[in-house]
Structure formats: structure tokens, C-alpha cells
Amino acid sequence: MTDTHADMRAETATDNRRTFLQTIGLAATATGLVGTAAGESDSDESTTDGSDADLVSISHGVAVGDVTATTAVVWARAADEATIHVAYSPDQSFDRVGYDRTTVDAETDNTGQLRLEGLESNTRYRYHVWATAGETAYRLQDDRRGDSKGRGPKRSDRDDDHPGKGRGPRKRPGEGDRDDGGSIDDAIPEAVESGTFVTAPAPDDEAAVSFAWSGDTWGYGDDPVEPPFPGLETIAERDPDFFLYHGDTIYADALTPAGKITEDTPIDEALEIYRGKYKEMRDPPSEVAERTNLLELLETTSVYTVWDDHEVINNFAGPIEPLMPEGRRAFREYWPLDRDDDAEPGESNRFYDSFRWGKHVELFVLDTRQYRDPNVDLDSKTLLGREQLEWLKGALADSDATWKLLASPAPLGYPSDSWATEADRTGYEAELLEVVEHVQTEPISNLVVVAGDVHKSVVSAYDPDDDGEFEFFEAVAGPLGAPAGEPDDLYPALNPTEFFAKGEYRNFATVDVDESGETLTIGVYDEHGTEQFEKTIRTDDIDAAADPERPDRIESAFDDDAEGWLVSQNGGSNRPVYYGSGGNSGGHIGDAENQGGVAWYYQAPFEYLGDREAFYGGTLSFDLRQEPTDRQFDAEPVEGGDVLLQSGDLKLVYEFRGVDDNPGEEWTSYEVPLSADATWIDVTSSEPLATEERFREVLADLEVLRIRGEYRSGDDTSYLDNVVLTK
């Protein structure tokens, strides 16, 4: 009796699979496919029940990522060692089909990725994924495919048979497609997962492009936000061309059912925790939630995935983080990535790349974690690493896309632990300056930064050289599932203009570029899809080109605001106080310090920095006031003396000589010669005084200009006005 029922179940499964394979135009080419049960397994995830006896279940949905005009990567995870198969077609009725397969095992936690090639641009594809216990292969059925030998869909010779002229109807998996009243879906076994995605328009195709982005999901702080995440479902309902999953896709260092990564986690245990985090993000434990909505989103569109810190551990710096290789390996295993031709499990390093979407859009994806120096008090630090930085500069300069979309996990203009850090933790700002200078001098047209990380939504624009023209716009979105705080001020050294800022809610944002390429619209939405803000940018709203006639005078009179100046090496603040009156004359800035320690400084904004070699032989002048004026001291040159000029590790220091040269309670004016003929100390050379060659070298790539604010031991208050740099 039992054997009879087993035979019936096997026959039912065989019929189900035969119908499915025949419907999509595939036939088995290996013996043992039909009617063969799955092998013995130690995994309780394996599917060996009566309906799909020889199939291994796809355990955590499917995904497509890193899509181009002609390629895409399909991701899936089997419940056990298996062969994963994918069939795909640009025709909703699957009259034209492509096929590929790969084997998976415990080496990659049974995850696999298949690179589809020869796709048609600007076309909606549908795909089906399933797994078998043996190394089964399929071939295109001759009666439906003629003599097609390749894996990709065979193009029709007749134009009216060619649906690839457009994207076609946007139908979701499971919707009926066949005109004869039947449906491919009627033949799909339960163990088969399905999805859709859109290929990118060709680089010369004038096509509209729409995408959404956000990040930061599940497990953060003492009161984590748990699934489901409505924002993921809302994004899926909008049906974007693609979704940019912008960092902190898991919180490895927050407690969830999969565990928690800490600094004390043994390296040989970390990989399984990381893997568990990705699995629960797709399929959470039933006691937590029925779903996260991530599977539903990944079934309906493609994804470009970016990592940030919580894929490994909070605020990590890759080169010194022992857990980074394991976190990187799990990230690569669980996302469809196509950014490194030499990718191997646990070894490949490259996550940065660019992706073209038609004539008007190119997306530049950055990795701000893997190569960064630790965020400690260093004179100069790298965020991207020199190789990635040079790639970015070259790729931006070479792009002829109308709009350049820079996907940076952390904002360029909103203070965080990345690009724009606190003024007394300098270093990354030097790399930011290098990027901004490159944008100006190339120039890079129509640059828009899309970012996450800071758990607020912000839309802003920046004019770092204060010439009245924006060099770039920036939009920040998130979180989707983590707690959110109130917005902070933008980074003043970049001369920002803020259009919108909101915190304390979960959100995502969108970019829509019209078919002509003339406009780009940024939309910000709460997790339920209610619009919070919209900003349309035109190509003439951004002019990154630097003035061909370099200025011979740069001035801060502080008549309207603090003009981007910061305070460094002050334990109590990093932004000066602005005073609208009482200056010499008009407005001025000031600050106070009551913590003792080394001298603190006023730090110049980006307007003063960059290539300033032309100012050699000129002067730096400013007015200072101090109160009270007793207990004054001389700052050590290594701290910065009275004026500091810095380029990388090169530091030049100028000191006022004598007690009478210290500022008084009335405004005191200073004029500092920018010449080796004056007594400038070279604190990074064996020669005590700066040479002209060294001086010009520093000015040619000036990264830091500081003016001493503290002259008194103990509590002090200082004021600054009328800073002028002249040739």
C-alpha cells in the first residue's frame, strides 16, 4: 500500500514537472531526471514530499541584480546541495526561452549565481528558478526552438514576432499571460520560484529611467524595529526599473534570532551568524513576523546592493577589521553581484562599479568600507583607497551620460563617520576635497549623489567654491527598518543649501529621469508611500565648471553667516558661533573652550583649499580678539603654531613672535606672508624652515588652512573676522 502511494506521488510530480518543462520549452538531457527522488539529506529544509519528490526547494526566494543592457545575474539558494536551473524569456508566454544552470554546495551555503548574457536592452524579462538533486541539464526543445544551440533566447526573424522593441506589459509573477486561456503558471510546481526584471536601455537609447533607494533594516539599538517592513512592499508596488539597496542590509552587530556579532565573536563562528542574518532578512522566524516584504520586492525588480558598516560590525575599517573577510564573503554569497571577473568565495574584494542606463543615466556604486583607514586622529586618511578613488575620477570623467548618479553609502555633505567628519577628526575631508576639485576641473556635469546611512531624509545642493553655482546635488534616504533621529546641520565647509530635511520616520526615495534627459526628479516618501517632498532638477541647475580665471582674492567677512568655517581640536564644539554684529565691522564668528589641552583652531572651508600655488608670495590676513587675555601661552609648532597650512602629511606652521603679538580684548589685525622668505616652520621635514619648493608644493594641493583661536590656558573665548587670502 505504501509503495503504491509512493509510486503515485512520483508520477504526480513527474507529470507536474513535465508539464512545466514542456510549457517553457525545455527537455531533460540527463538520465534520472524524471521520477527520481532527491537524495538523502541532513538538512530539514529539503523538499522531498509527494508533489515535488525529485526537486530541492529554493529556500529563500530569488533575486536579480547588477543588470546591464545585455546581462543580469540571477541569485537563488537551495535547501541542500543541488543543481540550480533558470529559464528566462523576454516573451511573457515563454515562446522564446533561455536556460542556464549551476551547482551549489556548502562552500557557498548552497547559494548560487547565474550570469545571463545576450539579453535584449530595455526589455522586461520573466524567469523561473528551480533546483534538482542531481546534476541534471536541460536543452531547448527542437520543435519549439528550431536548431537553436545557445543558452539565450533565439531572436525571431520577423519584427512582429519580436517583443523586445519595448519593455512589454509589466506583469508580476503569477499573472496569466497566454491568449488561449491557459497560463504558464498553471504548470509551475510549488518548488519553482519566479520573478521579473527590466534590462537597462542601451547607452545611446533616449529612455526614461526610474529607481528607488533606501537601506538600514532590522536590528539596531536597544529597541530594534522588527519586520515586516512596509517600505519594501510599497517600493515593489511602485514597480521601479531597479532598487538600490543602500547599505546596512543586515545589522550583524545587533541581536536578532540569527545571533549577534561582537568584537569578541570568534572568526570561525562569524560566517554562520552573517549567513543567518541574510536568511532571516528574507524569511524571518515565524515568532517574529510572517514576512519582511524583501522577497516580494526582489521578485518584481532588480537590485544593486551596497554594503556599509553593519554588514560586518559598527563603523568598521576594512584593512584592520579581522571579521571583515567573513562579512564580505556572506555579502557576496547572498546578493546577485557582477562587479569582479575574478570573484571567488571569500576572496574577491571589489564591490565598486558603474552601470549605464541609457543615454541619460549612469550609476556609480562606491565601497566606503573595505579600503578605509580607521577614523582616528590622523593627518590624512583614505575612505575609498587610492585604486578606487582613481577609478571613480576616471569613470566620472569618461562618462557621457546626461546625469551621473553617485551611490555613496554615506553622504558627502551630511556629517557622519565618513566623508564629512567632525573638524577635529580630519583626513577623509582631504579625499572629499579631491573629489570635489575633480568635479570642478574636469568638469563633471550634472552630478547627483544618492546616499543613506544617517537615518534621515535630506535633499540639498552644494557650492563649495562659493561662485553662485551648484557643483552637485545630494539626496539622502532611509531607514527602512532602523530607528531614525532628527536631522543635523549640513557640512558647512561645502557651502550647502538645504531644500528638505526630516527625521524620526522610516522612508525611501526615488529618482525619475525623463525621456529627454532634461529633468531629474527626486521624490521622498514615507514607508506607506505618502509623498514628503519632491524636487525637480534641470541640467542647467548644476554648473560644476570652475572659473577659468582663478580668483586672486578669497574673503570671509562673516556679514551674513559663518561662511562654512569650522572649529578643530576643540573638545566642546566643531562649529563656531555666529554673531551678526560686533565684528570689525559687521558680523563675526567665535567660540569658547573650557576643557584645557592643546590649542584649538578655526578651520577654513573648501573655498580656500585646493590648488592655491598662485597665492605664493601673497598674504593671509585676519582679525582676532580674545577674552580674557591673562595666562596666554605659545602653541607648539607640532600642534599647528598660529597658522597651519597642510597638504597630506606635509605641514607648514607660522608663529607670531613675542607676548605683544598675542590678540587682545580689542580687535587685533594680522598679516601673514605666504612666502619662504618669512619664518615658516616645516614640521614634517629634517629642514627646520620651509623652502620655496616645499611651500609651493603645499599650496598646490592645500587641504587644511587653520588659524589659531585659543591663546589662554584654561577657559577662553575667541573671535575671528575679516579673513582674506590675496596674491
XYZ file of C-alpha atoms in Angstrom:
727
model
C 0.000 0.000 0.000
C 2.756 2.392 0.950
C 4.757 1.579 -2.155
C 1.689 2.206 -4.334
C 1.169 5.643 -2.809
C 4.851 6.440 -3.282
C 4.618 5.496 -6.935
C 1.528 7.693 -7.343
C 3.283 10.659 -5.734
C 6.282 10.210 -8.000
C 4.019 10.006 -11.042
C 2.177 13.183 -9.994
C 5.461 15.012 -9.536
C 6.660 13.735 -12.900
C 3.561 14.997 -14.680
C 3.847 18.360 -12.930
C 7.443 18.813 -13.953
C 6.881 17.517 -17.472
C 4.060 19.983 -17.990
C 6.166 22.841 -16.659
C 9.230 21.971 -18.744
C 7.184 21.388 -21.874
C 5.359 24.668 -21.372
C 8.568 26.669 -21.191
C 10.150 24.639 -23.982
C 12.779 22.600 -22.139
C 13.544 18.888 -22.153
C 15.822 16.802 -19.948
C 19.217 15.828 -21.344
C 20.379 13.741 -18.372
C 19.030 10.409 -17.237
C 17.405 10.160 -13.873
C 15.538 13.473 -14.071
C 12.011 12.191 -14.297
C 10.739 10.208 -11.342
C 13.975 10.355 -9.362
C 13.609 11.310 -5.728
C 16.009 13.694 -4.063
C 18.956 12.098 -2.345
C 19.299 11.662 1.375
C 19.994 14.944 3.171
C 20.934 16.140 6.615
C 19.035 19.386 6.006
C 15.495 19.733 7.337
C 14.913 22.382 4.640
C 14.904 19.845 1.772
C 11.686 19.328 -0.107
C 11.065 15.649 -0.767
C 7.304 15.497 -0.326
C 4.947 13.947 -2.799
C 4.372 16.906 -5.104
C 7.989 17.684 -5.937
C 9.811 14.497 -4.998
C 12.902 14.994 -7.154
C 13.185 18.730 -6.664
C 15.170 20.516 -3.965
C 13.360 23.544 -2.623
C 14.526 27.093 -3.330
C 14.690 28.135 0.292
C 14.930 31.939 0.350
C 13.341 33.299 -2.794
C 15.137 34.626 -5.839
C 16.756 37.877 -6.887
C 18.255 39.516 -9.967
C 20.997 42.107 -9.699
C 23.678 44.193 -11.400
C 21.591 44.411 -14.554
C 23.041 45.958 -17.711
C 21.590 46.343 -21.204
C 22.641 42.796 -22.120
C 23.377 40.933 -18.867
C 21.884 40.154 -15.479
C 22.765 37.954 -12.506
C 20.149 35.604 -11.030
C 20.586 34.583 -7.385
C 18.979 31.696 -5.515
C 19.649 29.440 -2.552
C 18.774 25.752 -2.492
C 17.859 23.950 0.708
C 20.626 21.419 0.072
C 23.413 20.642 -2.362
C 21.806 20.808 -5.775
C 21.849 21.991 -9.351
C 20.054 25.324 -9.678
C 18.341 25.984 -13.012
C 16.970 29.182 -14.518
C 14.745 29.580 -17.557
C 14.083 33.096 -18.801
C 12.313 34.847 -21.640
C 11.502 38.360 -22.900
C 8.181 36.938 -24.072
C 5.560 36.594 -21.344
C 4.236 33.429 -22.971
C 7.749 31.927 -22.964
C 7.668 31.308 -26.719
C 11.360 32.263 -26.685
C 13.379 30.896 -23.800
C 16.929 30.903 -22.487
C 18.351 28.469 -19.976
C 21.334 28.117 -17.649
C 22.315 26.151 -14.552
C 24.926 25.939 -11.803
C 25.733 23.548 -8.988
C 25.794 24.699 -5.368
C 27.064 23.171 -2.156
C 28.058 24.022 1.393
C 31.069 26.030 0.208
C 28.699 28.927 -0.561
C 25.932 27.910 1.875
C 24.080 26.435 -1.125
C 23.739 29.859 -2.742
C 24.349 30.266 -6.443
C 24.501 32.983 -9.075
C 23.959 32.646 -12.812
C 25.039 35.341 -15.258
C 22.561 35.706 -18.106
C 24.083 37.068 -21.320
C 22.856 38.184 -24.713
C 19.758 39.867 -23.306
C 17.743 42.456 -25.190
C 18.039 46.007 -23.904
C 15.158 47.948 -22.347
C 13.083 44.781 -22.106
C 11.081 43.146 -19.344
C 12.157 39.552 -18.698
C 10.420 36.830 -16.792
C 12.325 33.945 -15.229
C 11.745 30.693 -13.333
C 14.238 29.091 -10.945
C 14.239 25.540 -9.583
C 16.747 23.060 -8.171
C 17.299 19.342 -8.637
C 19.188 16.890 -6.505
C 21.314 15.572 -9.364
C 23.409 17.351 -11.959
C 20.520 17.449 -14.369
C 20.692 19.596 -17.503
C 18.026 20.703 -19.968
C 18.026 21.585 -23.639
C 15.733 23.701 -25.779
C 13.023 21.558 -27.339
C 13.644 21.291 -31.070
C 10.004 21.547 -32.003
C 9.812 24.997 -30.387
C 13.334 26.320 -30.914
C 14.374 25.093 -34.337
C 18.105 24.415 -34.298
C 18.981 26.932 -31.571
C 22.146 25.825 -29.830
C 22.771 28.744 -27.486
C 21.545 29.339 -23.978
C 19.994 32.728 -24.670
C 16.593 33.367 -26.241
C 16.665 32.930 -30.008
C 15.650 36.124 -31.764
C 12.779 35.878 -34.212
C 13.422 36.711 -37.862
C 10.111 38.570 -38.038
C 9.798 42.019 -36.469
C 6.184 41.385 -35.475
C 7.367 38.348 -33.521
C 9.928 40.405 -31.626
C 8.586 41.754 -28.323
C 11.965 43.183 -27.378
C 11.173 46.515 -29.079
C 9.870 47.677 -25.710
C 9.502 46.506 -22.172
C 6.138 44.959 -22.778
C 3.379 44.642 -20.207
C 4.570 44.867 -16.604
C 3.010 41.681 -15.290
C 4.028 40.214 -11.972
C 4.817 36.558 -11.423
C 1.650 34.558 -11.158
C -0.464 36.621 -13.547
C -1.931 34.836 -16.557
C -0.283 35.614 -19.868
C -1.477 33.233 -22.565
C -4.130 34.166 -25.063
C -5.533 30.638 -25.215
C -6.955 30.941 -21.713
C -4.214 28.877 -20.148
C -1.247 30.076 -18.143
C 2.360 29.064 -17.714
C 1.764 29.487 -14.018
C -0.747 26.634 -14.026
C 2.144 24.294 -14.818
C 4.670 25.619 -12.306
C 5.447 23.230 -9.416
C 5.463 24.777 -5.947
C 9.228 24.317 -5.722
C 9.784 26.715 -8.648
C 10.339 30.403 -7.842
C 9.622 33.114 -10.389
C 10.357 36.781 -10.923
C 10.671 39.643 -13.388
C 13.214 42.353 -14.134
C 13.900 45.036 -16.723
C 17.162 45.297 -18.639
C 18.812 48.689 -18.971
C 18.318 50.765 -22.108
C 21.293 50.768 -24.475
C 23.802 53.599 -23.890
C 22.528 55.563 -26.898
C 18.845 54.996 -26.113
C 16.924 58.106 -25.045
C 14.787 56.383 -22.434
C 13.169 57.418 -19.181
C 14.636 55.802 -16.050
C 13.065 55.398 -12.618
C 14.540 53.823 -9.499
C 14.104 53.777 -5.734
C 16.603 53.522 -2.896
C 16.834 53.158 0.858
C 18.549 50.938 3.411
C 19.035 50.159 7.123
C 16.853 47.172 8.019
C 16.344 45.070 11.124
C 18.085 45.083 14.428
C 19.516 48.324 15.773
C 19.914 49.750 19.254
C 18.136 48.720 22.434
C 14.693 48.824 20.808
C 15.076 47.334 17.331
C 12.404 47.701 14.698
C 11.304 44.256 13.563
C 9.645 43.131 10.321
C 7.534 43.318 8.317
C 8.864 46.469 6.678
C 6.047 48.251 4.800
C 8.515 50.342 2.825
C 9.803 47.319 0.915
C 6.280 46.392 -0.124
C 5.487 49.982 -1.092
C 8.592 50.168 -3.287
C 7.588 46.921 -5.007
C 4.144 48.368 -5.743
C 5.770 51.377 -7.450
C 7.433 48.976 -9.918
C 10.746 50.837 -10.326
C 13.248 49.918 -13.017
C 15.558 48.859 -10.185
C 16.046 49.166 -6.431
C 19.279 50.445 -4.888
C 19.598 48.666 -1.525
C 21.845 51.260 0.014
C 23.741 49.686 2.881
C 23.086 48.077 6.264
C 21.016 45.386 4.570
C 21.522 43.466 7.813
C 22.570 44.525 11.310
C 25.130 41.849 12.082
C 26.078 43.541 15.359
C 22.508 43.785 16.688
C 20.703 40.943 18.427
C 18.183 39.129 16.237
C 17.216 35.429 16.242
C 20.205 34.691 13.990
C 22.581 35.950 16.662
C 24.844 38.943 17.196
C 28.347 39.802 16.051
C 30.619 41.457 18.630
C 34.315 42.245 18.790
C 34.694 39.011 20.745
C 32.953 36.775 18.189
C 35.380 34.025 17.111
C 36.203 34.297 13.439
C 35.334 30.629 12.873
C 31.793 31.297 14.193
C 31.154 34.615 12.473
C 30.367 33.337 8.973
C 27.357 31.310 10.104
C 25.960 34.297 12.014
C 26.373 36.525 8.971
C 24.689 33.938 6.762
C 21.875 33.550 9.268
C 21.257 37.310 9.191
C 20.754 37.316 5.430
C 18.464 34.293 5.610
C 16.239 35.764 8.313
C 16.019 39.045 6.415
C 14.407 37.133 3.554
C 12.483 34.626 5.665
C 12.113 35.672 9.321
C 11.288 33.222 12.117
C 7.540 32.766 12.448
C 7.589 34.023 16.024
C 8.930 37.370 14.787
C 6.894 38.003 11.626
C 5.279 36.256 8.695
C 7.445 38.133 6.198
C 9.835 41.040 5.760
C 8.492 42.008 2.300
C 12.017 41.698 0.880
C 11.172 38.543 -1.100
C 8.214 40.277 -2.707
C 10.348 43.239 -3.729
C 13.163 41.117 -5.150
C 10.678 39.118 -7.256
C 9.441 42.247 -9.032
C 12.555 44.218 -9.935
C 16.337 44.015 -9.991
C 18.656 45.263 -7.265
C 22.042 46.929 -6.920
C 23.250 46.154 -3.422
C 25.738 48.262 -1.479
C 27.307 47.349 1.837
C 28.026 49.690 4.724
C 29.248 49.057 8.247
C 26.575 46.805 9.773
C 27.172 44.040 7.235
C 30.271 43.423 9.381
C 30.339 45.453 12.621
C 29.599 49.051 13.572
C 31.855 51.668 11.934
C 34.460 49.135 10.852
C 37.537 49.950 8.786
C 38.238 47.055 6.428
C 42.043 46.812 6.491
C 42.190 46.407 10.274
C 38.920 44.555 10.949
C 39.551 40.807 11.488
C 35.879 39.942 10.866
C 35.710 41.801 7.552
C 36.618 38.842 5.272
C 33.819 36.708 6.717
C 31.278 39.523 6.456
C 32.393 40.221 2.901
C 32.059 36.568 1.975
C 28.487 36.333 3.257
C 27.561 39.590 1.495
C 28.826 38.216 -1.797
C 27.094 34.874 -1.248
C 23.698 36.398 -0.569
C 23.439 39.130 -3.193
C 23.467 38.934 -7.018
C 26.727 40.736 -7.800
C 28.599 41.085 -11.072
C 31.411 43.508 -10.264
C 34.501 41.323 -10.274
C 35.511 38.922 -13.030
C 37.793 37.091 -10.596
C 35.219 36.651 -7.837
C 35.824 33.627 -5.651
C 34.074 32.678 -2.392
C 35.578 34.639 0.462
C 38.381 36.109 -1.635
C 37.215 38.708 -4.134
C 37.394 42.286 -2.915
C 35.789 44.538 -5.494
C 32.267 45.826 -4.827
C 32.510 49.182 -6.658
C 31.469 49.580 -10.297
C 29.327 51.661 -12.654
C 26.131 50.733 -14.501
C 24.752 52.531 -17.543
C 21.006 53.038 -18.025
C 20.508 54.524 -21.458
C 21.777 57.821 -22.754
C 20.860 59.799 -19.667
C 21.816 57.811 -16.547
C 24.968 56.197 -15.212
C 25.065 54.818 -11.665
C 28.427 54.779 -9.860
C 28.406 52.390 -6.885
C 31.026 53.023 -4.178
C 32.557 50.892 -1.440
C 33.349 53.163 1.525
C 34.230 50.392 4.000
C 36.615 47.853 2.586
C 39.626 50.103 1.993
C 39.191 52.903 4.531
C 41.682 53.922 7.162
C 40.376 53.823 10.737
C 38.596 57.002 11.818
C 41.166 58.154 14.339
C 43.147 61.365 14.579
C 45.372 61.053 11.535
C 46.533 63.942 9.393
C 45.333 62.291 6.220
C 43.146 59.232 5.753
C 41.639 57.378 2.815
C 37.994 56.424 2.598
C 37.985 54.759 -0.827
C 41.578 53.623 -1.175
C 43.741 55.057 -3.934
C 42.748 52.470 -6.576
C 39.018 53.033 -6.128
C 39.461 56.813 -5.942
C 41.354 56.888 -9.231
C 38.752 54.598 -10.790
C 35.967 56.946 -9.658
C 37.669 60.041 -11.010
C 38.363 58.381 -14.338
C 34.889 56.847 -14.651
C 33.153 60.150 -13.901
C 35.338 62.000 -16.391
C 34.781 59.389 -19.114
C 31.007 59.190 -18.725
C 28.895 60.893 -21.367
C 25.635 60.172 -19.545
C 23.464 63.226 -19.039
C 23.148 62.516 -15.299
C 25.839 60.941 -13.124
C 24.299 59.258 -10.078
C 26.909 58.655 -7.370
C 25.730 55.931 -4.978
C 27.735 56.598 -1.824
C 26.608 54.687 1.286
C 27.288 57.786 3.430
C 26.502 61.362 2.345
C 29.171 63.735 1.094
C 27.544 66.767 2.659
C 25.898 65.457 5.819
C 28.282 64.826 8.756
C 28.825 61.166 9.568
C 31.787 58.890 10.193
C 32.714 59.008 6.514
C 33.227 61.854 4.031
C 32.354 64.816 6.220
C 33.551 64.082 9.731
C 33.971 66.262 12.779
C 36.523 69.013 12.240
C 38.944 67.647 14.821
C 38.999 64.223 13.131
C 40.375 65.354 9.798
C 41.542 63.226 6.935
C 38.552 61.962 4.939
C 37.794 65.598 4.093
C 41.025 65.685 2.096
C 39.700 62.896 -0.124
C 36.350 64.661 -0.341
C 38.179 67.796 -1.456
C 39.978 65.786 -4.128
C 36.673 64.508 -5.499
C 35.075 67.965 -5.416
C 38.084 69.527 -7.158
C 37.928 66.814 -9.810
C 34.235 67.524 -10.374
C 35.067 71.212 -10.868
C 38.140 70.935 -13.040
C 37.040 68.195 -15.466
C 34.229 69.400 -15.149
C 31.740 66.651 -14.252
C 28.291 67.731 -15.411
C 25.032 67.013 -13.586
C 26.316 65.066 -10.596
C 23.684 63.886 -8.108
C 24.685 61.923 -5.013
C 22.234 59.374 -3.602
C 23.117 58.234 -0.093
C 21.896 56.537 3.072
C 23.489 55.624 6.417
C 22.397 58.558 8.620
C 18.729 57.528 9.146
C 17.194 60.783 7.903
C 15.863 62.085 4.610
C 17.674 65.161 3.284
C 17.776 66.912 -0.099
C 20.439 69.562 -0.614
C 22.883 71.159 -3.055
C 26.463 72.377 -2.661
C 28.550 75.291 -3.911
C 31.961 74.628 -2.312
C 33.800 77.369 -4.236
C 31.076 79.940 -3.441
C 30.765 81.080 -7.045
C 26.969 81.050 -7.020
C 26.687 77.792 -8.981
C 25.934 74.354 -7.526
C 28.618 71.731 -8.128
C 26.331 68.827 -7.171
C 23.028 67.880 -5.565
C 22.608 65.228 -2.885
C 19.629 63.230 -1.625
C 19.721 61.033 1.467
C 17.084 58.390 2.293
C 16.417 55.809 4.997
C 15.946 53.987 7.202
C 13.539 51.249 6.141
C 13.635 49.366 9.428
C 16.002 51.012 11.897
C 15.242 53.819 14.379
C 15.631 57.331 12.966
C 16.817 60.526 14.602
C 16.337 64.228 13.969
C 18.337 65.862 11.141
C 21.528 67.740 11.931
C 23.096 70.700 10.138
C 24.756 70.076 6.796
C 28.530 70.201 6.445
C 29.218 73.958 6.290
C 32.618 73.711 4.590
C 30.847 72.683 1.348
C 28.622 75.797 1.368
C 25.319 73.868 1.392
C 21.764 74.817 0.503
C 19.136 72.663 2.197
C 15.827 72.077 0.441
C 14.336 69.426 2.725
C 15.219 67.579 5.919
C 13.096 65.260 8.036
C 13.818 62.625 10.659
C 12.065 60.315 13.080
C 10.327 58.250 10.402
C 11.023 55.381 8.016
C 11.296 56.338 4.379
C 12.649 55.757 0.900
C 13.359 57.990 -2.085
C 13.097 57.819 -5.859
C 14.824 59.268 -8.898
C 12.949 59.791 -12.162
C 14.768 60.972 -15.278
C 12.532 61.942 -18.172
C 12.962 60.596 -21.689
C 14.576 63.786 -22.935
C 17.070 63.790 -20.077
C 16.358 67.437 -19.365
C 14.988 66.878 -15.867
C 15.710 64.658 -12.882
C 13.108 64.486 -10.125
C 13.861 63.387 -6.567
C 10.905 62.156 -4.518
C 10.889 61.330 -0.802
C 8.168 59.065 0.635
C 7.273 57.558 3.967
C 7.097 53.779 4.251
C 3.428 53.765 3.205
C 4.083 55.773 0.042
C 2.904 59.200 1.179
C 4.937 61.880 -0.546
C 7.037 64.014 1.798
C 8.953 66.122 -0.719
C 9.658 66.460 -4.422
C 12.411 68.380 -6.180
C 12.894 68.610 -9.943
C 16.391 69.491 -11.138
C 17.213 70.688 -14.631
C 20.533 70.258 -16.358
C 21.216 74.000 -16.133
C 20.731 73.933 -12.331
C 24.242 72.469 -11.932
C 27.416 74.119 -13.188
C 30.482 72.348 -11.842
C 32.977 74.173 -14.062
C 35.478 76.179 -12.065
C 36.032 79.798 -13.044
C 38.778 79.706 -15.707
C 40.130 82.891 -14.179
C 41.192 81.698 -10.763
C 40.401 84.203 -8.005
C 43.155 86.475 -6.757
C 41.265 87.154 -3.534
C 39.239 84.877 -1.245
C 37.492 86.577 1.652
C 35.278 85.795 4.641
C 33.710 88.937 6.126
C 31.042 86.991 8.070
C 28.409 89.628 7.357
C 25.636 87.053 6.799
C 26.745 83.744 8.331
C 29.759 81.659 9.381
C 30.563 81.011 5.698
C 31.468 77.356 6.234
C 34.214 77.842 8.818
C 34.681 75.101 11.399
C 36.440 74.699 14.721
C 39.017 71.920 15.156
C 40.784 70.422 18.145
C 38.135 71.830 20.468
C 36.653 69.176 22.746
C 33.438 71.138 23.120
C 32.383 72.056 19.575
C 33.138 71.764 15.891
C 31.131 74.727 14.592
C 31.775 78.324 15.601
C 29.116 80.639 16.983
C 27.934 83.287 14.527
C 27.441 86.866 15.678
C 25.590 89.250 13.390
C 27.225 92.346 14.880
C 30.213 93.374 16.961
C 32.778 92.424 14.348
C 35.420 94.602 12.763
C 32.968 95.583 11.416
C 29.653 93.772 10.854
C 29.337 90.104 11.744
C 31.986 87.718 13.006
C 32.444 84.208 14.406
C 33.716 82.971 17.732
C 33.949 80.014 20.065
C 34.764 79.079 23.642
C 36.591 76.199 25.268
C 36.738 75.120 28.866
C 38.412 71.745 28.613
C 42.094 72.617 28.542
C 44.548 70.623 26.467
C 46.089 71.663 23.166
C 45.231 74.851 21.307
C 42.121 74.830 19.137
C 41.782 76.399 15.678
C 39.388 77.975 13.201
C 39.362 75.810 10.072
C 38.789 77.272 6.592
C 36.078 75.887 4.259
C 36.708 74.293 0.855
C 36.590 77.680 -0.856
C 40.128 78.361 0.411
C 41.526 74.941 -0.430
C 42.737 73.091 -3.499
C 45.330 74.409 -5.928
C 46.411 77.719 -4.389
C 50.008 77.827 -5.629
C 49.225 81.117 -7.374
C 48.945 82.709 -3.913
C 52.637 82.091 -3.194
C 54.146 85.474 -2.374
C 50.762 86.813 -1.304
C 49.338 87.247 2.181
C 46.825 85.789 4.612
C 45.249 88.470 6.808
C 42.643 88.275 9.575
C 41.397 89.952 12.761
C 41.385 88.232 16.158
C 40.009 89.087 19.570
C 40.456 87.155 22.831
C 38.987 87.369 26.332
C 40.283 87.285 28.938
C 43.915 87.882 27.979
C 45.819 86.657 31.024
C 47.626 83.299 31.223
C 48.364 83.336 27.494
C 50.708 80.701 26.060
C 52.562 79.862 22.850
C 51.244 76.876 20.908
C 53.756 74.199 19.992
C 54.558 74.022 16.279
C 53.544 70.352 16.189
C 50.054 71.427 17.267
C 49.862 73.978 14.465
C 51.503 77.136 15.782
C 49.446 80.245 14.997
C 48.681 79.433 11.341
C 48.797 75.969 9.758
C 48.963 75.043 6.066
C 48.746 71.332 5.289
C 48.810 69.056 2.264
C 48.653 65.361 3.089
C 51.393 64.720 5.607
C 53.187 67.993 4.796
C 52.710 70.737 7.411
C 53.917 74.333 7.434
C 53.469 76.404 10.599
C 53.757 80.156 11.189
C 54.200 81.669 14.662
C 53.758 85.197 15.940
C 56.818 86.108 17.980
C 56.538 87.676 21.410
C 53.795 88.210 24.001
C 52.781 91.517 22.427
C 51.818 89.650 19.278
C 49.004 87.752 21.010
C 45.458 89.043 20.399
C 43.941 91.427 22.918
C 40.401 92.169 24.060
C 40.086 94.646 21.177
C 40.348 93.520 17.567
C 43.951 92.790 16.581
C 44.870 92.624 12.873
C 47.409 90.158 11.495
C 49.087 89.821 8.107
C 50.980 86.607 7.387
C 53.339 86.442 4.352
C 52.837 83.366 2.172
C 56.476 83.013 1.300
C 59.517 81.025 2.334
C 61.185 84.408 2.980
C 59.072 84.579 6.144
C 59.773 82.256 9.049
C 57.596 79.240 8.269
C 58.456 76.057 10.162
C 58.402 72.799 8.223
C 57.373 70.312 10.913
C 57.487 67.330 8.550
C 60.998 67.800 7.196
C 64.511 67.475 8.514
C 64.968 71.081 7.410
C 63.592 73.365 10.165
C 62.401 76.113 7.821
C 60.244 75.764 4.726
C 61.885 76.117 1.346
C 60.156 77.766 -1.604
C 59.840 74.385 -3.281
C 58.176 72.898 -0.197
C 55.930 75.923 0.231
C 54.703 75.759 -3.344
C 54.138 72.007 -3.010
C 51.842 72.556 -0.038
C 49.939 75.425 -1.670
C 49.483 73.447 -4.909
C 47.298 70.930 -3.065
C 46.194 72.776 0.055
C 43.981 70.515 2.157
C 43.887 72.360 5.504
C 44.143 76.009 6.497
C 43.820 76.762 10.198
C 44.029 79.945 12.255
C 44.661 79.606 15.974
C 41.713 80.535 18.173
C 42.945 79.676 21.686
C 45.695 81.681 23.365
C 44.852 81.250 27.050
C 45.397 78.346 29.424
C 42.070 77.294 30.908
C 38.688 78.773 29.977
C 38.835 81.081 26.988
C 36.700 82.810 24.360
C 37.938 83.802 20.923
C 36.567 85.747 17.948
C 37.596 85.883 14.250
C 36.743 88.334 11.452
C 37.868 89.526 8.014
C 39.879 86.555 6.748
C 41.423 87.460 3.389
C 43.691 85.388 1.143
C 45.310 87.548 -1.542
C 48.004 87.163 -4.192
